[in-house]
XYZ file of C-alpha atoms in Angstrom:
696
model
C -11.944 35.772 21.351
C -15.653 35.384 20.778
C -17.206 33.364 23.598
C -20.272 32.518 21.570
C -20.739 30.259 18.591
C -23.868 29.667 16.568
C -25.069 26.933 18.888
C -28.108 26.165 16.735
C -25.858 25.065 13.892
C -23.139 23.523 16.039
C -25.687 21.381 17.843
C -26.504 19.668 14.548
C -23.127 17.941 14.813
C -23.437 15.127 17.409
C -19.764 15.210 18.279
C -20.109 18.788 19.434
C -22.578 17.706 22.107
C -20.000 15.622 23.952
C -18.843 16.899 27.276
C -15.415 18.453 27.411
C -12.800 15.772 27.985
C -10.313 16.399 30.721
C -6.700 16.603 29.699
C -4.761 13.539 30.872
C -2.638 13.914 33.928
C 1.167 13.808 33.497
C 1.883 10.239 34.568
C 5.294 9.445 33.131
C 6.267 12.517 31.203
C 10.024 12.576 31.169
C 10.332 9.147 29.625
C 9.045 9.652 26.071
C 10.230 6.066 25.577
C 13.767 7.433 25.366
C 15.913 7.509 28.515
C 18.448 9.676 26.716
C 15.966 12.482 27.339
C 16.093 12.167 31.120
C 18.329 15.272 31.364
C 15.536 17.376 29.845
C 12.798 16.018 32.081
C 11.813 19.495 33.203
C 11.436 20.691 29.626
C 9.191 17.747 28.742
C 6.968 18.444 31.735
C 6.839 22.151 30.898
C 5.753 21.343 27.354
C 2.923 19.187 28.608
C 1.817 21.674 31.251
C 1.638 24.463 28.665
C -0.661 22.282 26.569
C -2.761 21.317 29.572
C -3.115 24.933 30.674
C -4.106 26.186 27.222
C -6.584 23.345 26.740
C -8.317 24.139 30.034
C -8.375 27.833 29.180
C -9.991 27.281 25.787
C -12.475 24.717 27.040
C -13.612 27.032 29.817
C -15.360 29.149 27.181
C -17.338 26.325 25.578
C -19.584 23.661 27.135
C -18.738 21.356 24.230
C -15.033 21.659 24.955
C -12.339 21.692 22.309
C -14.608 20.373 19.559
C -17.112 23.189 20.014
C -14.267 25.708 20.302
C -13.189 24.515 16.844
C -16.641 25.119 15.344
C -16.159 28.796 14.616
C -16.669 28.298 10.871
C -20.348 27.778 11.774
C -20.440 31.280 13.255
C -17.925 33.513 11.502
C -18.015 34.014 7.763
C -21.221 33.521 5.805
C -23.725 31.072 7.315
C -27.381 30.468 6.577
C -29.784 30.326 9.535
C -32.917 28.250 9.040
C -34.373 29.650 12.258
C -33.746 33.282 11.330
C -34.578 32.753 7.646
C -31.585 34.453 6.193
C -27.828 34.806 5.993
C -25.567 35.966 8.804
C -22.209 37.329 7.803
C -19.698 37.915 10.597
C -16.042 38.909 10.547
C -13.593 39.211 13.424
C -11.681 42.442 12.720
C -11.227 44.245 16.038
C -9.190 47.202 14.776
C -11.186 47.909 11.596
C -12.985 51.251 11.340
C -15.713 50.326 8.864
C -16.866 47.246 6.972
C -19.312 46.735 4.101
C -20.620 43.828 2.045
C -21.415 44.239 -1.650
C -21.936 42.070 -4.693
C -24.444 40.761 -7.228
C -27.254 41.156 -4.727
C -26.936 44.974 -4.588
C -25.527 45.525 -8.091
C -22.064 45.996 -6.570
C -23.039 49.181 -4.729
C -20.031 49.476 -2.448
C -21.329 51.275 0.633
C -25.016 50.372 0.694
C -24.767 47.592 3.296
C -22.546 48.375 6.292
C -21.764 45.868 9.012
C -22.149 46.700 12.690
C -19.310 46.244 15.137
C -19.865 44.436 18.431
C -17.928 44.897 21.637
C -15.954 41.682 21.050
C -14.455 42.935 17.777
C -16.846 41.022 15.535
C -18.639 42.830 12.709
C -21.961 41.430 11.506
C -24.893 41.907 9.152
C -28.047 39.892 8.548
C -29.464 39.495 5.034
C -33.014 38.199 5.465
C -34.785 36.031 2.915
C -37.709 38.434 2.687
C -35.497 41.208 1.319
C -32.658 39.317 -0.322
C -34.189 35.903 -1.029
C -34.130 36.426 -4.789
C -30.803 38.270 -5.095
C -28.507 36.756 -2.456
C -28.725 33.165 -3.670
C -26.621 30.123 -4.508
C -23.892 31.206 -6.910
C -24.050 34.914 -6.100
C -20.714 36.715 -5.976
C -19.810 39.124 -3.216
C -16.935 40.859 -1.497
C -16.345 42.948 1.572
C -14.772 46.356 1.970
C -12.591 46.887 5.004
C -11.616 50.355 6.172
C -8.626 49.355 8.224
C -6.892 50.789 11.239
C -4.155 52.052 8.912
C -6.806 53.942 6.867
C -6.483 51.491 4.001
C -9.701 50.744 2.121
C -9.434 47.310 0.493
C -11.863 45.022 -1.290
C -11.407 41.653 0.386
C -12.732 38.136 0.827
C -14.057 36.932 4.194
C -11.461 35.177 6.361
C -13.773 32.172 6.728
C -15.030 32.154 3.142
C -15.989 28.659 2.013
C -16.037 29.364 -1.699
C -13.779 31.641 -3.742
C -13.892 31.838 -7.536
C -11.562 33.542 -9.999
C -12.750 35.576 -12.966
C -11.418 34.073 -16.194
C -10.577 37.471 -17.677
C -9.545 39.726 -14.800
C -8.136 36.855 -12.661
C -9.673 38.577 -9.631
C -11.152 36.383 -6.887
C -14.598 36.900 -5.372
C -16.407 35.085 -2.606
C -19.420 33.057 -3.691
C -22.640 32.111 -1.931
C -22.744 28.324 -1.910
C -26.001 26.604 -0.957
C -27.068 23.948 -3.481
C -30.705 22.889 -3.398
C -29.748 19.299 -2.674
C -27.429 18.662 0.248
C -24.637 16.185 -0.505
C -25.401 12.677 0.715
C -22.573 10.642 2.220
C -24.789 7.621 2.716
C -25.327 5.784 5.962
C -22.160 3.727 6.050
C -19.194 5.449 7.676
C -15.714 4.736 6.409
C -13.523 2.549 8.604
C -9.947 2.022 7.406
C -8.274 -1.357 7.542
C -6.407 -1.770 10.832
C -3.856 -4.385 9.868
C -2.170 -2.704 6.902
C 0.704 -0.262 6.647
C -0.026 3.236 5.403
C 0.687 3.248 1.650
C 0.308 6.816 0.433
C -0.210 8.016 -3.116
C 0.657 11.734 -3.101
C -1.223 13.619 -5.789
C -2.229 17.009 -7.176
C -5.699 17.270 -8.718
C -4.889 19.983 -11.256
C -1.868 18.328 -12.850
C -3.161 14.764 -12.646
C -4.537 14.745 -16.194
C -2.703 14.270 -19.462
C -4.320 17.277 -21.123
C -2.463 20.587 -21.135
C -4.731 22.313 -18.655
C -6.117 22.116 -15.153
C -7.640 18.799 -14.174
C -10.800 18.524 -12.110
C -11.998 16.527 -9.121
C -14.333 14.609 -11.457
C -11.562 13.793 -13.939
C -9.344 12.632 -11.099
C -12.088 10.368 -9.780
C -12.767 8.913 -13.224
C -9.237 8.617 -14.602
C -6.650 8.529 -11.821
C -8.386 6.970 -8.838
C -8.767 3.597 -10.638
C -5.002 3.577 -11.298
C -4.299 4.209 -7.601
C -6.680 1.440 -6.565
C -5.139 -0.990 -9.071
C -1.677 -0.046 -7.802
C -2.612 -1.243 -4.310
C -2.188 2.033 -2.437
C -4.583 2.460 0.487
C -4.229 6.189 1.139
C -4.449 9.283 -1.051
C -2.665 12.443 0.046
C -4.049 15.394 -1.892
C -2.090 18.606 -2.322
C -3.349 22.132 -3.051
C -6.923 21.711 -1.799
C -7.285 25.036 0.047
C -7.638 27.983 -2.333
C -4.434 29.715 -3.399
C -4.137 32.694 -5.733
C -0.965 31.531 -7.499
C -1.386 28.111 -9.100
C 2.379 27.613 -9.342
C 2.763 27.732 -5.561
C 1.717 24.056 -5.581
C -0.949 25.055 -3.062
C 1.476 26.124 -0.332
C 0.617 29.845 -0.388
C -2.928 29.534 0.913
C -5.263 32.523 0.858
C -8.648 30.996 1.736
C -8.228 28.245 4.290
C -11.858 27.073 4.266
C -12.409 27.138 0.494
C -11.659 24.035 -1.599
C -9.995 25.308 -4.739
C -12.606 26.164 -7.349
C -10.009 25.574 -10.098
C -10.741 21.875 -9.759
C -14.521 21.972 -9.483
C -17.228 22.292 -6.857
C -17.165 21.306 -3.179
C -19.665 18.548 -3.963
C -17.346 17.093 -6.601
C -14.530 16.978 -4.050
C -16.860 15.271 -1.587
C -17.873 12.748 -4.235
C -14.219 11.979 -4.951
C -13.600 11.340 -1.251
C -16.770 9.253 -0.963
C -15.716 7.113 -3.937
C -12.243 6.638 -2.482
C -13.769 5.578 0.829
C -16.026 3.085 -0.903
C -12.892 1.567 -2.445
C -11.279 1.289 0.990
C -8.874 4.212 0.643
C -8.122 6.839 3.262
C -7.987 10.414 1.987
C -5.683 12.824 3.791
C -5.119 16.468 3.012
C -1.870 18.343 2.699
C -2.736 21.124 5.163
C -0.772 24.361 5.408
C -0.913 25.945 8.860
C 2.719 27.018 8.820
C 2.174 30.315 6.982
C -0.202 32.304 4.786
C 0.083 34.529 1.738
C 0.921 38.200 2.035
C -1.989 39.021 -0.269
C -4.584 41.347 1.207
C -7.232 41.236 -1.542
C -7.556 37.426 -1.322
C -5.975 36.438 1.990
C -6.241 37.253 5.677
C -3.097 39.399 5.968
C -3.865 42.775 7.620
C -7.578 41.996 7.597
C -8.354 44.785 10.052
C -5.556 47.079 8.900
C -3.010 45.912 11.467
C -0.090 43.535 11.045
C -0.813 41.604 14.231
C -4.356 40.301 13.806
C -3.621 36.766 12.606
C 0.148 37.035 12.293
C 3.061 38.242 14.355
C 3.786 41.959 14.028
C 6.912 43.307 12.401
C 9.755 41.125 11.189
C 8.712 38.152 13.300
C 5.639 37.868 11.112
C 7.638 37.446 7.892
C 9.082 34.175 6.654
C 12.462 35.075 5.151
C 12.545 32.229 2.608
C 8.898 31.775 1.686
C 7.830 35.425 1.166
C 4.805 34.824 3.359
C 3.317 35.683 6.745
C 3.620 33.687 9.974
C 0.735 32.931 12.307
C 0.753 34.045 15.926
C 0.047 30.700 17.598
C -0.109 32.341 21.015
C -3.322 34.169 20.181
C -6.565 32.385 21.017
C -8.407 33.733 17.985
C -5.663 32.396 15.720
C -5.762 29.012 17.440
C -9.525 28.999 16.968
C -9.190 29.875 13.275
C -6.734 27.042 12.634
C -8.475 24.428 14.780
C -11.787 25.315 13.151
C -10.071 24.737 9.827
C -9.150 21.218 10.918
C -12.648 20.406 12.086
C -14.142 21.908 8.909
C -12.170 19.667 6.556
C -12.735 16.583 8.710
C -16.466 17.047 9.229
C -17.633 18.772 6.063
C -15.426 16.804 3.648
C -14.585 13.744 5.759
C -10.852 13.914 5.268
C -9.215 11.143 7.284
C -6.301 13.238 8.453
C -3.603 15.623 7.414
C -0.006 15.881 6.384
C 1.046 19.064 8.186
C 3.315 21.123 5.960
C 6.309 23.037 7.298
C 6.256 21.700 10.859
C 9.966 22.421 11.314
C 9.374 26.024 10.320
C 6.527 26.260 12.819
C 8.437 24.821 15.770
C 11.538 27.042 15.638
C 12.163 30.771 15.469
C 14.948 30.031 12.982
C 12.472 27.973 10.867
C 15.013 25.187 10.472
C 17.516 27.352 8.657
C 20.528 26.013 10.523
C 23.283 23.596 9.628
C 22.255 20.723 11.890
C 20.012 19.757 14.787
C 21.083 18.368 18.133
C 18.173 16.783 19.959
C 19.141 18.152 23.361
C 20.205 21.622 22.358
C 17.292 22.193 20.014
C 14.734 20.683 22.339
C 14.574 24.090 24.009
C 16.834 26.528 22.170
C 15.092 28.462 19.432
C 11.796 26.641 19.995
C 8.519 28.435 19.311
C 6.631 27.054 22.300
C 3.252 28.490 21.212
C 3.511 26.556 17.938
C 4.264 23.343 19.841
C 1.160 23.877 21.956
C -0.936 24.549 18.862
C 0.245 21.314 17.227
C -0.619 19.386 20.401
C -4.100 20.929 20.383
C -4.508 20.106 16.692
C -3.604 16.460 17.220
C -5.817 16.254 20.296
C -8.754 17.668 18.329
C -8.221 15.276 15.434
C -8.414 12.216 17.672
C -11.548 13.513 19.362
C -13.203 14.018 15.992
C -11.997 10.708 14.574
C -9.871 8.278 16.599
C -8.741 6.645 13.324
C -7.460 9.905 11.843
C -3.852 10.199 10.709
C -1.510 13.126 11.415
C 1.836 13.294 9.599
C 4.488 15.910 10.351
C 6.825 17.282 7.720
C 9.840 17.737 9.986
C 13.583 17.466 9.521
C 14.630 18.483 13.024
C 14.014 15.216 14.850
C 12.185 17.103 17.590
C 11.999 14.682 20.554
C 8.503 13.441 21.229
C 7.125 14.501 17.852
C 5.210 11.213 17.477
C 4.829 10.436 21.181
C 1.431 10.660 22.894
C 0.605 14.060 24.328
C 0.101 12.601 27.809
C 3.735 11.508 27.711
C 4.900 15.012 26.915
C 4.855 14.403 23.175
C 3.312 16.422 20.365
C 0.957 13.669 19.268
C 1.649 13.081 15.580
C 1.167 9.571 14.232
C 4.047 9.734 11.746
C 6.894 11.926 10.635
C 8.188 12.152 7.091
C 11.554 10.472 6.599
C 12.851 13.495 4.703
C 16.476 12.429 4.950
C 15.832 9.373 2.758
C 15.132 11.141 -0.566
C 17.943 13.585 0.200
C 20.274 10.625 0.608
C 19.259 8.950 -2.643
C 19.642 12.178 -4.602
C 23.046 12.873 -3.043
C 24.163 9.316 -3.789
C 23.036 9.488 -7.411
C 24.606 12.906 -7.918
C 27.941 12.361 -6.230
C 28.809 8.650 -6.108
C 28.999 6.153 -8.939
C 27.226 2.912 -8.068
C 30.602 1.143 -8.299
C 31.333 2.770 -4.933
C 28.007 2.537 -3.129
C 28.531 1.413 0.446
C 25.943 -1.079 1.668
C 26.699 -0.341 5.335
C 26.007 3.344 4.760
C 22.831 2.563 2.839
C 21.612 0.311 5.630
C 22.403 2.919 8.278
C 20.646 5.808 6.517
C 17.495 3.825 5.785
C 17.277 2.493 9.346
C 18.363 5.679 11.126
C 15.260 6.332 13.215
C 14.178 5.815 16.801
C 12.188 2.609 17.332
C 8.910 4.284 18.302
C 9.091 7.211 15.883
C 6.793 5.972 13.146
C 8.224 7.133 9.844
C 6.827 7.618 6.356
C 9.544 6.406 4.016
C 9.799 7.663 0.467
C 12.453 7.650 -2.217
C 11.169 10.857 -3.803
C 8.206 13.190 -3.546
C 6.928 16.181 -5.466
C 9.990 18.162 -4.354
C 12.305 16.038 -6.485
C 9.964 16.310 -9.487
C 9.953 20.124 -9.698
C 11.892 22.173 -12.229
C 15.367 22.746 -10.828
C 15.564 19.209 -9.478
C 15.250 15.767 -11.016
C 13.318 12.622 -10.259
C 15.237 9.424 -9.593
C 14.258 8.113 -13.027
C 15.544 11.240 -14.747
C 18.786 11.242 -12.763
C 19.350 7.633 -13.738
C 18.386 7.869 -17.404
C 18.280 11.580 -18.305
C 17.774 12.379 -21.998
C 17.952 8.681 -22.921
C 14.358 8.467 -21.673
C 13.266 10.467 -24.707
C 14.942 8.185 -27.244
C 15.495 4.696 -25.806
C 12.378 3.693 -23.853
C 11.011 1.643 -26.728
C 11.066 -2.104 -26.073
C 12.691 -2.509 -29.501
C 15.720 -0.371 -28.587
C 18.557 -1.573 -26.398
C 20.345 0.833 -24.069
C 22.772 0.174 -21.213
C 21.749 3.462 -19.610
C 18.061 2.550 -19.663
C 18.761 -0.981 -18.425
C 20.771 0.395 -15.493
C 18.145 3.040 -14.759
C 15.207 0.650 -14.723
C 17.087 -1.847 -12.555
C 18.215 0.697 -9.948
C 14.867 2.514 -9.939
C 13.180 -0.706 -8.828
C 15.870 -1.507 -6.258
C 15.934 1.959 -4.684
C 12.180 1.946 -4.176
C 12.212 -1.603 -2.813
C 15.078 -0.872 -0.420
C 13.189 2.210 0.762
C 9.847 0.530 1.384
C 11.466 -2.445 3.142
C 13.816 -0.488 5.398
C 12.706 3.145 5.606
C 9.786 3.107 8.015
C 6.312 1.913 8.924
C 4.592 3.762 6.056
C 5.459 4.531 2.434
C 4.728 7.417 0.071
C 4.951 7.826 -3.696
C 4.256 10.924 -5.792
C 2.000 10.351 -8.764
C 3.795 9.304 -11.891
C 7.014 8.399 -10.136
C 5.892 4.779 -9.923
C 6.411 4.469 -13.685
C 9.375 6.839 -13.974
C 7.535 9.833 -15.444
C 10.096 11.557 -17.659
C 8.926 15.159 -17.360
C 9.605 17.560 -14.529
C 6.834 19.730 -13.089
C 6.771 23.301 -14.351
C 3.591 25.217 -13.630
C 2.386 27.901 -16.040
C 4.294 31.116 -15.455
C 5.585 34.116 -17.326
C 8.931 32.417 -17.951
C 7.372 29.533 -19.917
C 4.652 31.491 -21.700
C 2.020 30.342 -19.197
C 2.253 26.843 -20.612
C 0.686 23.716 -19.092
C 2.975 21.418 -21.066
C 4.843 20.233 -17.977
C 2.056 20.654 -15.404
C 0.461 17.299 -16.196
C 1.069 13.552 -16.065
C 1.473 11.499 -19.238
C -0.323 8.286 -18.267
C -0.263 7.090 -21.891
C 3.453 6.379 -21.530
C 2.677 3.818 -18.837
C -0.202 2.322 -20.800
C 1.847 1.754 -23.960
C 3.040 -1.877 -24.205
C 5.767 -0.890 -26.662
C 7.414 1.415 -24.102
C 9.371 0.356 -21.023
C 7.579 2.616 -18.538
C 5.004 -0.068 -17.784
C 7.759 -2.357 -16.467
C 8.374 0.086 -13.612
C 4.668 0.421 -12.897
C 4.168 -3.353 -12.962
C 6.978 -3.786 -10.451
C 5.524 -1.045 -8.239
C 2.206 -2.892 -8.168
C 3.950 -6.142 -7.225
C 5.989 -4.382 -4.523
C 2.922 -2.763 -2.955
C 1.042 -6.056 -3.103
C 3.901 -7.784 -1.298
C 4.022 -5.352 1.658
C 0.239 -5.555 1.995
C 0.340 -9.349 2.021
C 3.260 -9.762 4.448
C 4.080 -7.790 7.635
C 7.313 -6.369 6.222
C 6.706 -2.777 7.305
C 5.170 -3.738 10.628
C 8.435 -5.484 11.507
C 10.418 -2.664 13.102
C 13.876 -3.367 11.689
C 15.297 -5.943 9.325
C 17.624 -8.655 10.585
C 20.944 -8.662 8.782
C 21.807 -12.088 7.404
C 24.742 -10.984 5.260
C 26.391 -7.608 4.601
C 28.711 -8.148 1.648
C 30.630 -4.973 0.885
C 32.674 -6.540 -1.910
C 29.619 -7.635 -3.888
C 27.430 -4.700 -2.780
C 24.903 -7.177 -1.447
C 22.525 -6.876 1.505
C 20.685 -9.981 2.690
C 18.101 -9.359 5.392
C 15.060 -10.978 6.948
C 11.964 -8.904 7.574
C 8.318 -9.790 7.967
C 9.164 -13.474 7.646
C 10.691 -12.964 4.191
C 14.301 -12.911 3.021
C 15.415 -10.024 0.803
C 18.566 -10.192 -1.292
C 19.653 -6.814 -2.691
C 22.596 -6.912 -5.103
C 23.497 -3.303 -6.000
C 26.733 -4.252 -7.762
C 27.061 -2.948 -11.349
C 28.465 -6.204 -12.727
C 28.979 -8.912 -10.078
C 26.797 -11.976 -10.720
C 27.790 -14.734 -8.295
C 26.788 -18.374 -8.828
C 26.396 -20.524 -5.727
C 26.117 -17.456 -3.521
C 25.613 -18.699 0.028
C 24.176 -16.895 3.034
C 22.911 -17.844 6.475
C 19.203 -18.400 7.074
C 17.668 -18.807 10.529
C 15.242 -21.574 9.557
C 15.994 -24.713 7.542
C 13.545 -25.694 4.843
C 12.523 -25.103 1.259
C 12.367 -21.551 -0.104
C 10.876 -20.038 -3.245
C 11.203 -16.667 -4.963
C 8.011 -14.629 -4.602
C 9.326 -11.433 -6.212
C 12.265 -10.895 -8.528
C 13.027 -7.489 -10.056
C 15.054 -9.209 -12.814
C 11.975 -10.990 -14.108
C 11.252 -10.291 -17.781
C 7.798 -8.934 -16.918
C 9.490 -6.164 -14.913
C 11.929 -5.240 -17.665
C 14.699 -7.480 -16.326
C 16.771 -10.128 -18.049
C 15.195 -13.257 -16.583
C 18.494 -14.694 -15.395
C 16.979 -16.605 -12.471
C 14.236 -19.225 -12.684
C 11.481 -17.928 -10.404
C 9.805 -21.334 -10.298
C 12.836 -23.076 -8.794
C 12.908 -24.337 -5.210
C 15.863 -23.603 -2.968
C 16.780 -26.116 -0.247
C 18.783 -25.067 2.777
C 22.152 -26.771 3.207
C 23.842 -27.563 6.508
C 27.142 -25.788 6.963
C 29.059 -25.989 10.262
C 26.478 -25.233 12.949
C 23.940 -23.409 10.771
C 21.903 -23.542 7.566
C 22.586 -21.681 4.325
C 20.826 -20.991 1.051
C 22.718 -21.101 -2.206
C 21.412 -18.878 -5.029
C 22.503 -17.229 -8.250
C 23.025 -13.668 -6.997
C 22.660 -11.496 -10.096
C 23.669 -7.850 -10.254
C 21.274 -4.882 -9.867
C 18.507 -7.157 -8.678
C 16.374 -7.631 -5.612
C 14.943 -11.092 -4.968
C 12.487 -11.964 -2.227
C 12.393 -15.494 -0.805
C 9.701 -17.158 1.271
C 9.909 -20.407 3.148
C 7.255 -22.701 1.673
C 7.792 -25.869 3.703
C 10.128 -27.541 6.151
């Protein structure tokens, strides 16, 4: 591991000048707010002590502590030095035999400019302005040649490259010098997210966000899609596929260039402008970051950079992911930790991302990568656990909070690893949220296997509320996974081919009526009961009818299905806008009332016969009637407070594509019955109604 960074550049970042913070002492480790974990007290303490030991080891190299340790992108790769008047290019490749840089600047002469190897395994070359000032300039293309330890000679891209572009004809990637004359201005005002709102995430993909059959851009997203997100009431954007990836159809999960924002979508400045605009509108922007694996590619990626299979990844079979056809990082290696932590700091400081959704956390934490039948929280707390990966995730979360205390870290995990969202000083891993991945799986299973005549409200309640009290969960009914070819969105499962023929407001269809009604109810039940945050994938809010199929050989490299048809939602004569209008009202409701901040709903009535759930949450009363046909007049249920109630949201309202069977302007007076108060309503089928007490 290089003990030196480019301190002249690092010092320009004020946060890097802070003194190293001491790791917190283990005060009450074995608790994790869960006394069921007392039997594994020793394992919790060991987890924390491994983190503490690694943190002290890494910080011993750098006066600026963990933040400076994570500034290696200012030293490795291509960086301009104002003091030296030229470009330094450095690459860590300890086992390489030779290395050269070539490109536009030397007319692609392959072996004219060799790099020199230092004792610490870093190769370097300096291209001074006097000699190269007119040839090695903004926009210039270049590559490196690596003569590896295995005698391979491969044209490659730098591991820390910040800009990679693909030739339109050959489809070959090259690195690009990127130094615009005008530095991007963020303005003086720093973004501060609202503190009193739940996290409401709009998951999106820049390239397929446009209606055209082609790749969308950052600018088009900012102009065309961002206003829709703002109008919809979401307060957070989660962007997929930002880091460069050679295969577009990988959805951005086979990353090759971890520090390069994908040039498919535009320039780095255009991405920054998108984030700046989102911030000005009050929206967080988080990145879908992939530190769980990397592509096998050698010409674009970092695999076998120095000709060995153990530079960034594990050697042999341990370095291969059996399901993903990719390579696995060696999280026990300090240089790898530095690469990944520097990646986090880079995106947070250079692009001002407000946090990350960490992909594939289950795969990272276990040697079996989660490919087992089930998890038991005691057994799998230790058995099969990749302890180095746990330590890396703790370091990543620690770094994020030091860079930005308001940052958000979300773990994609299905294992239920104890302490995943607990503070590090309590023996936890330090994430803010975990994805409630069992929720969409449940809805899909229910829709596939059980007719709604037989839906069990007790089971539905249990699944949606099945989480530990202090494990903050991102609830979602569906994500991009359910929208891909080979699967189906909730809307498509409910309405299938009828969506192509019967979505006109002038055409009646029982299938469409059922689909629209249940689509609204499923999403409402999820956001009310599933967790403390909510996520929606773009287009799902209005029941987008098309699956996602990226251009590939099998479809003639077509973009027909790699887009979003916003015009369907905008057309008044189609029924899609009903779903979008309800989504807006639903999001507005949970922003206005503390529904999601209230940990669990209070059951007021569980009616299995009529498939009805009545609950109180956030001071509101929710009545969910999932029954296919049962409409019950004078339906009575207990309420804790006497008074006058009004409907503030009704999915059966005509403006949401319902039938308008209940008068939303009516007032409902509580009635005394025995020793308590009840409300009497018209409980109509496939409808959710929300009541608020308006006066005593």
